Coordinates of C-alpha atoms (C1' of nucleotides) in Angstrom, one line a residue:
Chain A
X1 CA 132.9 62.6 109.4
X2 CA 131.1 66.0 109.3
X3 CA 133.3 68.5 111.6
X4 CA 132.1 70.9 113.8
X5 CA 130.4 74.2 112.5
X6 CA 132.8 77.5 112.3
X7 CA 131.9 79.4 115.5
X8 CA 130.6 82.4 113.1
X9 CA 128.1 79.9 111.3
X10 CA 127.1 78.8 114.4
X11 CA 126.4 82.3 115.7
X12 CA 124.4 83.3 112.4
X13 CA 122.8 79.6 112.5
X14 CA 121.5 80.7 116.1
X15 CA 120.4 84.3 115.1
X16 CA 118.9 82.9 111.8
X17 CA 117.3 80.3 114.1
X18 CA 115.6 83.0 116.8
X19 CA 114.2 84.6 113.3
X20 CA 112.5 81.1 111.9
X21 CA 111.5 80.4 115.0
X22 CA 109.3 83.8 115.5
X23 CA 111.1 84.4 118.8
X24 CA 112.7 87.9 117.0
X25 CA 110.4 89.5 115.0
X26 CA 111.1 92.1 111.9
X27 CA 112.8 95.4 113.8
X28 CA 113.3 93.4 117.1
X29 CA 116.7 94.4 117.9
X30 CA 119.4 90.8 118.3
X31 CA 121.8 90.2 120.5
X32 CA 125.1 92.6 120.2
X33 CA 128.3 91.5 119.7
X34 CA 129.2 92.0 123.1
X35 CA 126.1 89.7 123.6
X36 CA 127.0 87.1 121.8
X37 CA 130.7 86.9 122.8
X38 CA 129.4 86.3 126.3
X39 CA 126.7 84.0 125.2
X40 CA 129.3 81.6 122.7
X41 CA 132.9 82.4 124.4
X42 CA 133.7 83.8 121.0
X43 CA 136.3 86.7 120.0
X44 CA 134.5 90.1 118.7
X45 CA 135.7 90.1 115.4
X46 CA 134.1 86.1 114.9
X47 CA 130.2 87.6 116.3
X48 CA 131.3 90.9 114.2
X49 CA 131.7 88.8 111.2
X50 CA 128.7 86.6 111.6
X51 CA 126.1 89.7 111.9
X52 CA 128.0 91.4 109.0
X53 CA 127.5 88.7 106.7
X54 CA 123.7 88.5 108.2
X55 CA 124.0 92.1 106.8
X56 CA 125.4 91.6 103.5
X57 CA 122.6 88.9 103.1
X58 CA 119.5 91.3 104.3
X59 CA 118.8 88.7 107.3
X60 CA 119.9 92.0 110.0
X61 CA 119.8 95.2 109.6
X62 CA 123.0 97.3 111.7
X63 CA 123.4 100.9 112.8
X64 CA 126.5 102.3 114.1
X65 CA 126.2 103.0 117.9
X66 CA 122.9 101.9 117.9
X67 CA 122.6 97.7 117.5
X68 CA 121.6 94.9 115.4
X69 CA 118.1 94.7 114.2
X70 CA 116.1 92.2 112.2
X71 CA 115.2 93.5 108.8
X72 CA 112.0 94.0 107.3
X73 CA 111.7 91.5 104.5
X74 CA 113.8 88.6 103.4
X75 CA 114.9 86.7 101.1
X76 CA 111.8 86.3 98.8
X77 CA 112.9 90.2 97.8
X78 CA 116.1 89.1 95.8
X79 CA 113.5 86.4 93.8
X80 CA 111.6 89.2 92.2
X81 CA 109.2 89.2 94.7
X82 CA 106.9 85.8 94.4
X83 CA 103.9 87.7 95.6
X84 CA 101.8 86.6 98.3
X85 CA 99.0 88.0 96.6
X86 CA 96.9 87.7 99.8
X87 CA 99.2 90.0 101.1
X88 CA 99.6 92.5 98.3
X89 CA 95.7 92.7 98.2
X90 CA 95.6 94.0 102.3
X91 CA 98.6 95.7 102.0
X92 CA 96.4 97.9 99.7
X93 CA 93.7 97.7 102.5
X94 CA 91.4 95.5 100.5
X95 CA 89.4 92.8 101.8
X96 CA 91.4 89.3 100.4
X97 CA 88.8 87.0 99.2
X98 CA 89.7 83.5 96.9
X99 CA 87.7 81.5 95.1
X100 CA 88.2 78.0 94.2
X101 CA 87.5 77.0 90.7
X102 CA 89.1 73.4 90.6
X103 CA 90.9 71.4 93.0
X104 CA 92.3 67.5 91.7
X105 CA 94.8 64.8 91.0
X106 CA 95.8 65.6 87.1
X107 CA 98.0 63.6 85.2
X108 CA 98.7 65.2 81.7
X109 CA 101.9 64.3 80.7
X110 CA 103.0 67.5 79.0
X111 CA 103.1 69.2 81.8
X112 CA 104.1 66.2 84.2
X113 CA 107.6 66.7 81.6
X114 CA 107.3 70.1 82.8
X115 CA 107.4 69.4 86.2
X116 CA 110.0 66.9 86.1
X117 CA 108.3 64.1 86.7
X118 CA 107.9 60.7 85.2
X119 CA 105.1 60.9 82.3
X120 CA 101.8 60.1 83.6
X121 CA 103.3 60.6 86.8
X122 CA 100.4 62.5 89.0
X123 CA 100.7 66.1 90.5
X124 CA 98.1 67.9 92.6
X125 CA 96.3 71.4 89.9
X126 CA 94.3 74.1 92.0
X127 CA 92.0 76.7 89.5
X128 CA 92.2 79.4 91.8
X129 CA 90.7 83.0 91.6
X130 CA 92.0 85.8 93.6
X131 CA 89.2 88.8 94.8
X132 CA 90.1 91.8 96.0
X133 CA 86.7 93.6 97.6
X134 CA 85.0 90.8 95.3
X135 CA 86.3 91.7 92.5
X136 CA 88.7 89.4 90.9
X137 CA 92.0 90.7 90.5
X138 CA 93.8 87.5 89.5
X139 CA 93.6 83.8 88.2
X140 CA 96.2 81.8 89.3
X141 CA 96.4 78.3 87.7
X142 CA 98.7 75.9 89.7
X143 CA 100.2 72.4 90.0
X144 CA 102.2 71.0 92.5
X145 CA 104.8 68.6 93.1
X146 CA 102.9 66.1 95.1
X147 CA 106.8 64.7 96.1
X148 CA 106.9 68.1 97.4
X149 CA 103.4 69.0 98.6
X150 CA 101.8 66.0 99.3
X151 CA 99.0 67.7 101.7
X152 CA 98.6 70.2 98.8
X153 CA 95.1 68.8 97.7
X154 CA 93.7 68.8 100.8
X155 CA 94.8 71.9 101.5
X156 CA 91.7 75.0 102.5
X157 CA 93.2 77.7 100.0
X158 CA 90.5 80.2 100.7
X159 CA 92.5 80.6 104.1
X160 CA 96.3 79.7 103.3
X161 CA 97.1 80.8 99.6
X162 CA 99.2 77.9 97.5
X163 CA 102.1 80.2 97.7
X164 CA 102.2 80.0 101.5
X165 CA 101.4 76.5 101.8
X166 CA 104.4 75.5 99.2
X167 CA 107.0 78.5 100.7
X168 CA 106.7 76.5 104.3
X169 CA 107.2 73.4 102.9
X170 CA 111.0 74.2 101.9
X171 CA 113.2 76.9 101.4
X172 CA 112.8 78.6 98.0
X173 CA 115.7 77.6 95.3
X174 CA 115.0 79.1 92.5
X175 CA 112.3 80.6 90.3
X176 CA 112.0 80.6 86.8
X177 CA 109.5 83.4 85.1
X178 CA 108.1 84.5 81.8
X179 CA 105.6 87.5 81.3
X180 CA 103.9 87.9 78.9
X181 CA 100.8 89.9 77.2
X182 CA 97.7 88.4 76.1
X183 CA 94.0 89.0 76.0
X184 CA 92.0 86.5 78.1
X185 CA 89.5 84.7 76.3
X186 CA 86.1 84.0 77.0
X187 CA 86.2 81.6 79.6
X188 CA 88.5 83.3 81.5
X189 CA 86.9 86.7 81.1
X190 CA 83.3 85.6 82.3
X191 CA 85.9 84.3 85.4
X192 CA 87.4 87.8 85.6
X193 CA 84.6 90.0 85.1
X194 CA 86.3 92.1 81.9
X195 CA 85.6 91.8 77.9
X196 CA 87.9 89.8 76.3
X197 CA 89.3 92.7 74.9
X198 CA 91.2 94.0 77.8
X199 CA 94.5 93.3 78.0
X200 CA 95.8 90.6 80.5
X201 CA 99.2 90.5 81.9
X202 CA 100.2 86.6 82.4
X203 CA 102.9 85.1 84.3
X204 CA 104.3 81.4 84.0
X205 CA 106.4 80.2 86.8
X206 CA 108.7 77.6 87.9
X207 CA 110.2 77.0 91.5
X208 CA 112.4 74.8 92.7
X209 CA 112.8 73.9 96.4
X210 CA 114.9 70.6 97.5
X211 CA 116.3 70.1 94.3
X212 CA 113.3 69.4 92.6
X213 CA 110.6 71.1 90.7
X214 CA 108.1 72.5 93.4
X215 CA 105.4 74.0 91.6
X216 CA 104.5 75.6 88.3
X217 CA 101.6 78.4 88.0
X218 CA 100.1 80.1 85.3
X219 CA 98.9 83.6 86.3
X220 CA 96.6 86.0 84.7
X221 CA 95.7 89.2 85.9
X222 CA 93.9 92.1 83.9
X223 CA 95.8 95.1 83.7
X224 CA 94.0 97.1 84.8
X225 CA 94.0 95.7 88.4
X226 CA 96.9 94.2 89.1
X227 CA 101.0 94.9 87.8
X228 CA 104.2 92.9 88.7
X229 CA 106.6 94.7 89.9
X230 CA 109.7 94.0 92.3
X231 CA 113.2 95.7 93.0
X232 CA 116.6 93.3 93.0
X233 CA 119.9 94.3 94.3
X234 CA 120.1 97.4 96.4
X235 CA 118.9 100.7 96.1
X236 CA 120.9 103.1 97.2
X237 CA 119.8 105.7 100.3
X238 CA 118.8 108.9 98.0
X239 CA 116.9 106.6 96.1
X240 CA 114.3 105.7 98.6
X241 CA 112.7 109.7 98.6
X242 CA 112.1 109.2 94.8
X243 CA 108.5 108.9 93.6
X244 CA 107.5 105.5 92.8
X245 CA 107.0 104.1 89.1
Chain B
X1 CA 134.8 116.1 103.6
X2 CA 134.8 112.8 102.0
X3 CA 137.0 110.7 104.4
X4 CA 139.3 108.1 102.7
X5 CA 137.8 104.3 102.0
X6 CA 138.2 102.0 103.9
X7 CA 141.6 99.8 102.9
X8 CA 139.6 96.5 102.0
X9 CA 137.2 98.5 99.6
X10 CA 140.1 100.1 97.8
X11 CA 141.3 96.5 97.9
X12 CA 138.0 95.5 96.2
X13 CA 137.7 98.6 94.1
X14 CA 141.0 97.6 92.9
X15 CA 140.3 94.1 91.9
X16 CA 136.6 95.4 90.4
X17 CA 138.2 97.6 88.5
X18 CA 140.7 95.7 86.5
X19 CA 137.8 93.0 86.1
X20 CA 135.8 95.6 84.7
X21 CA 139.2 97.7 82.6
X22 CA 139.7 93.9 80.9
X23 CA 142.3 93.6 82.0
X24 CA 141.7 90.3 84.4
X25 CA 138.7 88.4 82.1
X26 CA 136.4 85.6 83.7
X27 CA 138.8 82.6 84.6
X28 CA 142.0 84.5 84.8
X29 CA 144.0 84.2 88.8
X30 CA 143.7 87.6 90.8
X31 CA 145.8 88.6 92.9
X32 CA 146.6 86.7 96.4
X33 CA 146.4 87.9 99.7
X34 CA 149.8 87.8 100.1
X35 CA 150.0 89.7 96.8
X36 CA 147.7 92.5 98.0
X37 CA 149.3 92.4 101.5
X38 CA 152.9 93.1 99.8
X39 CA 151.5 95.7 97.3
X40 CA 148.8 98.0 99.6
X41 CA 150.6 97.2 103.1
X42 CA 147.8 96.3 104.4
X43 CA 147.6 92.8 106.6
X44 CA 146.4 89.9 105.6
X45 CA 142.7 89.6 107.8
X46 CA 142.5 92.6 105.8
X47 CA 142.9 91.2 102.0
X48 CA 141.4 88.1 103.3
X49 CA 138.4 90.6 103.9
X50 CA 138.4 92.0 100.6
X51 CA 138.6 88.8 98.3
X52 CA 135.9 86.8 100.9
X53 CA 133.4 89.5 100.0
X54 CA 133.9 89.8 96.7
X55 CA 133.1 86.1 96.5
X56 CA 130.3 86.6 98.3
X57 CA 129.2 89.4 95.6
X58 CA 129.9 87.1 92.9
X59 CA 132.8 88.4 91.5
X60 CA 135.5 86.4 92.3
X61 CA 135.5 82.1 92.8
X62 CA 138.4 81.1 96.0
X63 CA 139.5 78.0 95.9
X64 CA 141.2 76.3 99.1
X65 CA 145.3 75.9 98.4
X66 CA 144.8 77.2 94.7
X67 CA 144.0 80.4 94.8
X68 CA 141.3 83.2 93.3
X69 CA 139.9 83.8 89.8
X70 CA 137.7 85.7 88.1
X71 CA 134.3 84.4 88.2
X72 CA 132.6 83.6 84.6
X73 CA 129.6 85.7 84.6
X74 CA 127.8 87.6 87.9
X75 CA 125.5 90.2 88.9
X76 CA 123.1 90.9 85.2
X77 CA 122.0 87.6 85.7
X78 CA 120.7 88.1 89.5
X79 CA 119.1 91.6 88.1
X80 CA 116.2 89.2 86.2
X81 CA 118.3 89.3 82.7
X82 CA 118.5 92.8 81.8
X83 CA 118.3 92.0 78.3
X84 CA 120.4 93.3 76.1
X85 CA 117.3 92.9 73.2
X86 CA 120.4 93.0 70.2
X87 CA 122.1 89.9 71.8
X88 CA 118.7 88.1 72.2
X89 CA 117.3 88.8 68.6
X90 CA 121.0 87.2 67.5
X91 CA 120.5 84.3 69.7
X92 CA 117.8 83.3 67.9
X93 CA 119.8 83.7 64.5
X94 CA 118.1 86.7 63.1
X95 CA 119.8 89.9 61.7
X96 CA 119.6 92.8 64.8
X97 CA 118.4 96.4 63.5
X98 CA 117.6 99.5 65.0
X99 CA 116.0 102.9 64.3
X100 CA 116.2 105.9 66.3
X101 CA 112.5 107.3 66.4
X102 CA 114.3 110.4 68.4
X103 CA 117.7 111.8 70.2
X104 CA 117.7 115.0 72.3
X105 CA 118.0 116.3 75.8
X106 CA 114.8 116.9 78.0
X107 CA 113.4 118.5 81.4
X108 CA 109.8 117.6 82.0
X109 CA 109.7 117.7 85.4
X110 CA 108.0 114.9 86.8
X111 CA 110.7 112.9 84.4
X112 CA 113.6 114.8 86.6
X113 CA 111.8 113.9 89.5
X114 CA 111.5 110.2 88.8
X115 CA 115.4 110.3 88.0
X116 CA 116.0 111.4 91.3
X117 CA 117.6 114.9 89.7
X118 CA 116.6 118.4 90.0
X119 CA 113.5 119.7 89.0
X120 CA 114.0 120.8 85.4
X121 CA 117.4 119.0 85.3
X122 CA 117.9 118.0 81.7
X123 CA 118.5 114.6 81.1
X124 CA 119.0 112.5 77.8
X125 CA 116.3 110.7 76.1
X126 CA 116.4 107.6 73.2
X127 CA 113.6 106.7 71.9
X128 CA 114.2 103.3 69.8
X129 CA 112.4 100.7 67.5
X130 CA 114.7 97.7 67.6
X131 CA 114.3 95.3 64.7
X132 CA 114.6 91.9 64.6
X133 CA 115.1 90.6 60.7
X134 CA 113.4 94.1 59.9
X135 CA 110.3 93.5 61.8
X136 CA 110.0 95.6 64.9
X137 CA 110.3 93.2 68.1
X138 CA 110.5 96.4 71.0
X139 CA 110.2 100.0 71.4
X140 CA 112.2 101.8 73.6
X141 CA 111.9 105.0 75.1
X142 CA 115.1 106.0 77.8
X143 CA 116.1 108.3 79.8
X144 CA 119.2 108.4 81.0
X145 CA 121.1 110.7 83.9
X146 CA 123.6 112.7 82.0
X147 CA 125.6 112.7 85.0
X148 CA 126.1 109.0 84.4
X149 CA 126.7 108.8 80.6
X150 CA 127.5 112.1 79.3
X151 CA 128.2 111.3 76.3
X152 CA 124.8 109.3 75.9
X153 CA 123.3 111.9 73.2
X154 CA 126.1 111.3 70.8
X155 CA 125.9 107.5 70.8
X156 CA 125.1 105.7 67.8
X157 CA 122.3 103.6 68.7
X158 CA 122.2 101.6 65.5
X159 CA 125.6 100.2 66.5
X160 CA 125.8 100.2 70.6
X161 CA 122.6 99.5 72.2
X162 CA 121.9 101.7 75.3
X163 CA 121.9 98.9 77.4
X164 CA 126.0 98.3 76.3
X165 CA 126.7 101.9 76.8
X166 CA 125.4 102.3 80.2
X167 CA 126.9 99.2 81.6
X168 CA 130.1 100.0 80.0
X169 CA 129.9 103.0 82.8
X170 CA 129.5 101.6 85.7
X171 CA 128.4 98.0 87.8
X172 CA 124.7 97.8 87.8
X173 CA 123.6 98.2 91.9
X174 CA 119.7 98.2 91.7
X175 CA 116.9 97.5 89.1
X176 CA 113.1 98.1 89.6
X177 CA 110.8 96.7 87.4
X178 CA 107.3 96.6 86.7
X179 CA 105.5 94.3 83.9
X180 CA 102.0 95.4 82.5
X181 CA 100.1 94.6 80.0
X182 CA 98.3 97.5 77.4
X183 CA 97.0 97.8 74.2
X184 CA 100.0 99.8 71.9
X185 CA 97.7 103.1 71.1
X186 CA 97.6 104.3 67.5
X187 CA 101.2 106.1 67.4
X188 CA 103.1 103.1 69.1
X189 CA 101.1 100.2 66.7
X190 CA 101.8 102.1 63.5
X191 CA 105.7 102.2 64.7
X192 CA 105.4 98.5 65.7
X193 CA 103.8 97.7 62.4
X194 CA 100.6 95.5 64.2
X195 CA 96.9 96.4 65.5
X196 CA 96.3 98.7 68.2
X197 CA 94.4 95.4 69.1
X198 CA 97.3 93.6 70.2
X199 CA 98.0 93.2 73.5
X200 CA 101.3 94.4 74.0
X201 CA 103.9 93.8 76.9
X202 CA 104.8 97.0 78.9
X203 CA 108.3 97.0 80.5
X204 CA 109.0 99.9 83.0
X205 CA 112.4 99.8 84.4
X206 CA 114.9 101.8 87.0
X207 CA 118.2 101.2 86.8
X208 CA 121.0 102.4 89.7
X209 CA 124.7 102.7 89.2
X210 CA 127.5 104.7 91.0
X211 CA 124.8 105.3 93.6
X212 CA 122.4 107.1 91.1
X213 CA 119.8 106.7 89.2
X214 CA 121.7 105.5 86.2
X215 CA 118.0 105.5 83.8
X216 CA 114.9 104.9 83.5
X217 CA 113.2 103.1 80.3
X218 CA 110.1 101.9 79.0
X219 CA 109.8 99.0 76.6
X220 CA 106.8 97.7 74.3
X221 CA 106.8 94.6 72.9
X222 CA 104.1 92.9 70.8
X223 CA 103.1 89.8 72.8
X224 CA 103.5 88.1 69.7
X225 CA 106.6 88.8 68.8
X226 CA 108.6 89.0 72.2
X227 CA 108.6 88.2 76.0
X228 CA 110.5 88.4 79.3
X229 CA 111.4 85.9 81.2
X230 CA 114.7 85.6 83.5
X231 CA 115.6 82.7 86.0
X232 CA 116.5 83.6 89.8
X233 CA 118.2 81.6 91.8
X234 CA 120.2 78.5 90.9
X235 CA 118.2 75.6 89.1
X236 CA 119.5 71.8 90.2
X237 CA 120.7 70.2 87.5
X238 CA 118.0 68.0 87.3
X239 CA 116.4 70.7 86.3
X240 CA 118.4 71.6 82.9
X241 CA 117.2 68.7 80.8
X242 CA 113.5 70.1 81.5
X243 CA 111.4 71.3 78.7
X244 CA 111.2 75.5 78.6
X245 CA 108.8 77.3 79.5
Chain C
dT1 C1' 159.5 54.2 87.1
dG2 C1' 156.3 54.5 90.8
dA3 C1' 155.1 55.6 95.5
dC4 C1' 155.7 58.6 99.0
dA5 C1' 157.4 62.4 101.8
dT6 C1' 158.1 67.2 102.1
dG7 C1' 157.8 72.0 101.6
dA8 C1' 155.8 76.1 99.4
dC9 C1' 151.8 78.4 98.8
dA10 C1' 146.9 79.7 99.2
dT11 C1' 142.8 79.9 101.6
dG12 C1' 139.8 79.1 106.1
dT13 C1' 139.1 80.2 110.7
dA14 C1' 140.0 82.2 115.2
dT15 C1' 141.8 85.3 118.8
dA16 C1' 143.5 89.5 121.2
dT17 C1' 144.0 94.1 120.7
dA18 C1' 143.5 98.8 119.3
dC19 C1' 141.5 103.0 117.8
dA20 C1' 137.7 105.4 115.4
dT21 C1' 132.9 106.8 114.9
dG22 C1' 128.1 107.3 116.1
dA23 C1' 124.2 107.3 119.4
dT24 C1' 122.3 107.8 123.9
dC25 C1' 121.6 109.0 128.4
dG26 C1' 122.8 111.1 132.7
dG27 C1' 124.6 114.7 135.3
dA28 C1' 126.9 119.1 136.0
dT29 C1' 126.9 123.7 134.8
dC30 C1' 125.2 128.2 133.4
Chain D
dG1 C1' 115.1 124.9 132.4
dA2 C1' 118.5 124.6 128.6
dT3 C1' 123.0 123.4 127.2
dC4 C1' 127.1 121.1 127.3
dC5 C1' 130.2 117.3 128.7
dG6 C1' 131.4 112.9 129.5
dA7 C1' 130.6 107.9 130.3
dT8 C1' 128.9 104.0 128.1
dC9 C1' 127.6 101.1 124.6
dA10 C1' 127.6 99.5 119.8
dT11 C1' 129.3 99.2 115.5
dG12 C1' 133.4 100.0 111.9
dT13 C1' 138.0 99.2 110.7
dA14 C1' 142.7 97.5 111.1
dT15 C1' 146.6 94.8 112.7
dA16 C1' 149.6 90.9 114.2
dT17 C1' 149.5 86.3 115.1
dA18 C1' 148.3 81.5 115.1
dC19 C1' 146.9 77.2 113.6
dA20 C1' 144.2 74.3 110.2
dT21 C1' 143.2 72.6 105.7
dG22 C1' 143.8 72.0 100.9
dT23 C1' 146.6 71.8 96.4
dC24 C1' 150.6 71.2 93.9
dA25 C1' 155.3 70.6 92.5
dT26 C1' 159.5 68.6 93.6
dG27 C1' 162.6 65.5 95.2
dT28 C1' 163.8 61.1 97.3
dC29 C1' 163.7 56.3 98.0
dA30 C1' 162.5 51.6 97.0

DNA sequence: TGACATGACATGTATATACATGATCGGATC
DNA sequence: GATCCGATCATGTATATACATGTCATGTCA
């Protein structure tokens, strides 16, 4: 029925599969060609192409005379970065902090449509609030495919944000995103700790995993704290001195 | 100095290019391996080479015991729709417009920098109101390298948007964006025709090309009036008959 | 006329081989 | 001790060859 794997998918299944697994770790260097010829009884141009088109994907990085290494970051990069806001807020050596504001089964059937499901169809909704040294940096308003994420509800998000609950539940598909510029309102001011006169940059998203709708979000940040930003395709060499924006 | 490309990226520069001269349009057959084999000499791992990674790019669709074509559309749709703001405002069946608020060539520095060129390098800059039925939807203000598009100073603007002439000049290779949000200021609201009260939508984009930094742009839009959004990744087709965001 | 066989053509994968280029490390030489 | 040289390893490119798989047009036979 199904026939056997190419020998160079198989080789970038098994390198792939050392990655997932943890076993190879970003800048770990993999097996060489010469390696992997021993290892699979393959040719050098099948374990050349198999890391080249690890390359081309941004799985490996490769260095003439030097080896194979496992790049940095993956494939989350090419979907204008999905932040792990978590991680942003460290990365800017701030204590992460989250708050949550509402945590339930909800059922309205506008956004059950949205979400592709049947109307009245129920879906888990987290009211979350993201702090950053205590202060609040973002409000992220989720639901979630319960078909998807059916733990989602009981899930602790003040230790595993929703975005790295739902990323290990399947592989990301697709991502649909409008931003947009609006002033909070009061409610979600007070939440934020700004007058309802500062500017508010809000993202609505969409993912899809397994062929279905995953999750959708609603997410508010003030302006002055937080920006979206992301890079897609590749920038070349010279460009990497350049100030950032 | 410059040793001679490889054989399979002439091959690929070959097939790019009459994509890109018109002369092949999305659909047409390109050239076979055996084709490219007989007319560059080259064998046929290396055509096979070629053509396999310009699928992989997106370029070009293979087909098993049929052949290769042009693919329909590619890579502006991976680089989170680079709007091209007159084709937008038409999609939604109003009339396009566009005033030039100012056309010159400048060197502030810290603009050279972020370019990637020389300090006090001139470089071109647009700055643009476009309209949508007469009622202004964006401002623009570009830069652009004048190595890339020297002749972008004596565009008409009104006719060909910057976003046309620049990727009429080369394949886009890298975009970073950043979204904000921010109130217009008094000059920028009285050219948008709405309240410096407004939040507004703050678009600050780099664009690469030809290895360069091909510009740089930064684009206001009333909330109210416009906003970004862009899909990455490939929805399931379950996923078409959805509602929009 | 319809069903089937066949050959031409195109892509998909795999191998063995070759030479080029870049990095690194050790040892020999000055 | 510093420098140069060469061996070794790793990747980069290119070729000739082979067989497999898939599509399509054509021609033959019932």
């Amino acid at each position: 029925m199904n026939q056997p794997l190419p020998h160079y998918q198989r080789l970038k299944a098994f390198v792939t599969g050392e990655i997932e697994a943890g076993r190879l770790r970003p800048g770990d260097r993999i097996p060489s060609e010469l390696d992997l010829i021993k290892r699979f009884g393959v040719s050098r141009m099948t374990a050349n192409r198999a890391l080249r088109e690890l390359e081309q994907a941004g799985a490996v990085t490769r260095v003439q005379g030097v080896g194979s290494f496992v790049a940095s970051r993956k494939t989350e990069q090419a979907m204008f970065e999905i932040n792990n806001i978590a991680e942003a807020v460290r990365a800017g050596g701030q204590a992460y902090g989250c708050r949550v504001i509402r945590l339930a089964a909800e059922a309205d059937p506008a956004m059950a449509a949205f979400m592709g499901l049947a109307p009245g169809e129920r879906y888990g909704r987290a009211v979350l609030l993201h702090l950053a040294d205590g202060v609040p940096v973002q409000h992220e308003d989720r639901c979630a495919n319960l078909a998807f994420a059916p733990d989602f509800l009981t899930q602790d998000f003040t230790r595993v944000t929703p975005y790295d609950h739902l990323m290990s539940l399947g592989p990301l598909q697709a991502a649909e995103q409008v931003f947009e510029a609006d002033l909070p309102g009061a409610d979600l001011a007070r939440l934020l700790q700004v007058t309802a006169s500062l500017p508010c940059i809000v993202l609505r998203r969409r993912t899809w995993s397994l062929n279905m709708v995953a999750s959708a979000a609603r997410i508010t940040a003030p302006s002055s704290r937080y920006r979206f930003s992301g890079v897609t395709g590749t920038v070349p060499p010279a460009g990497l001195g350049l100030p950032r924006l």
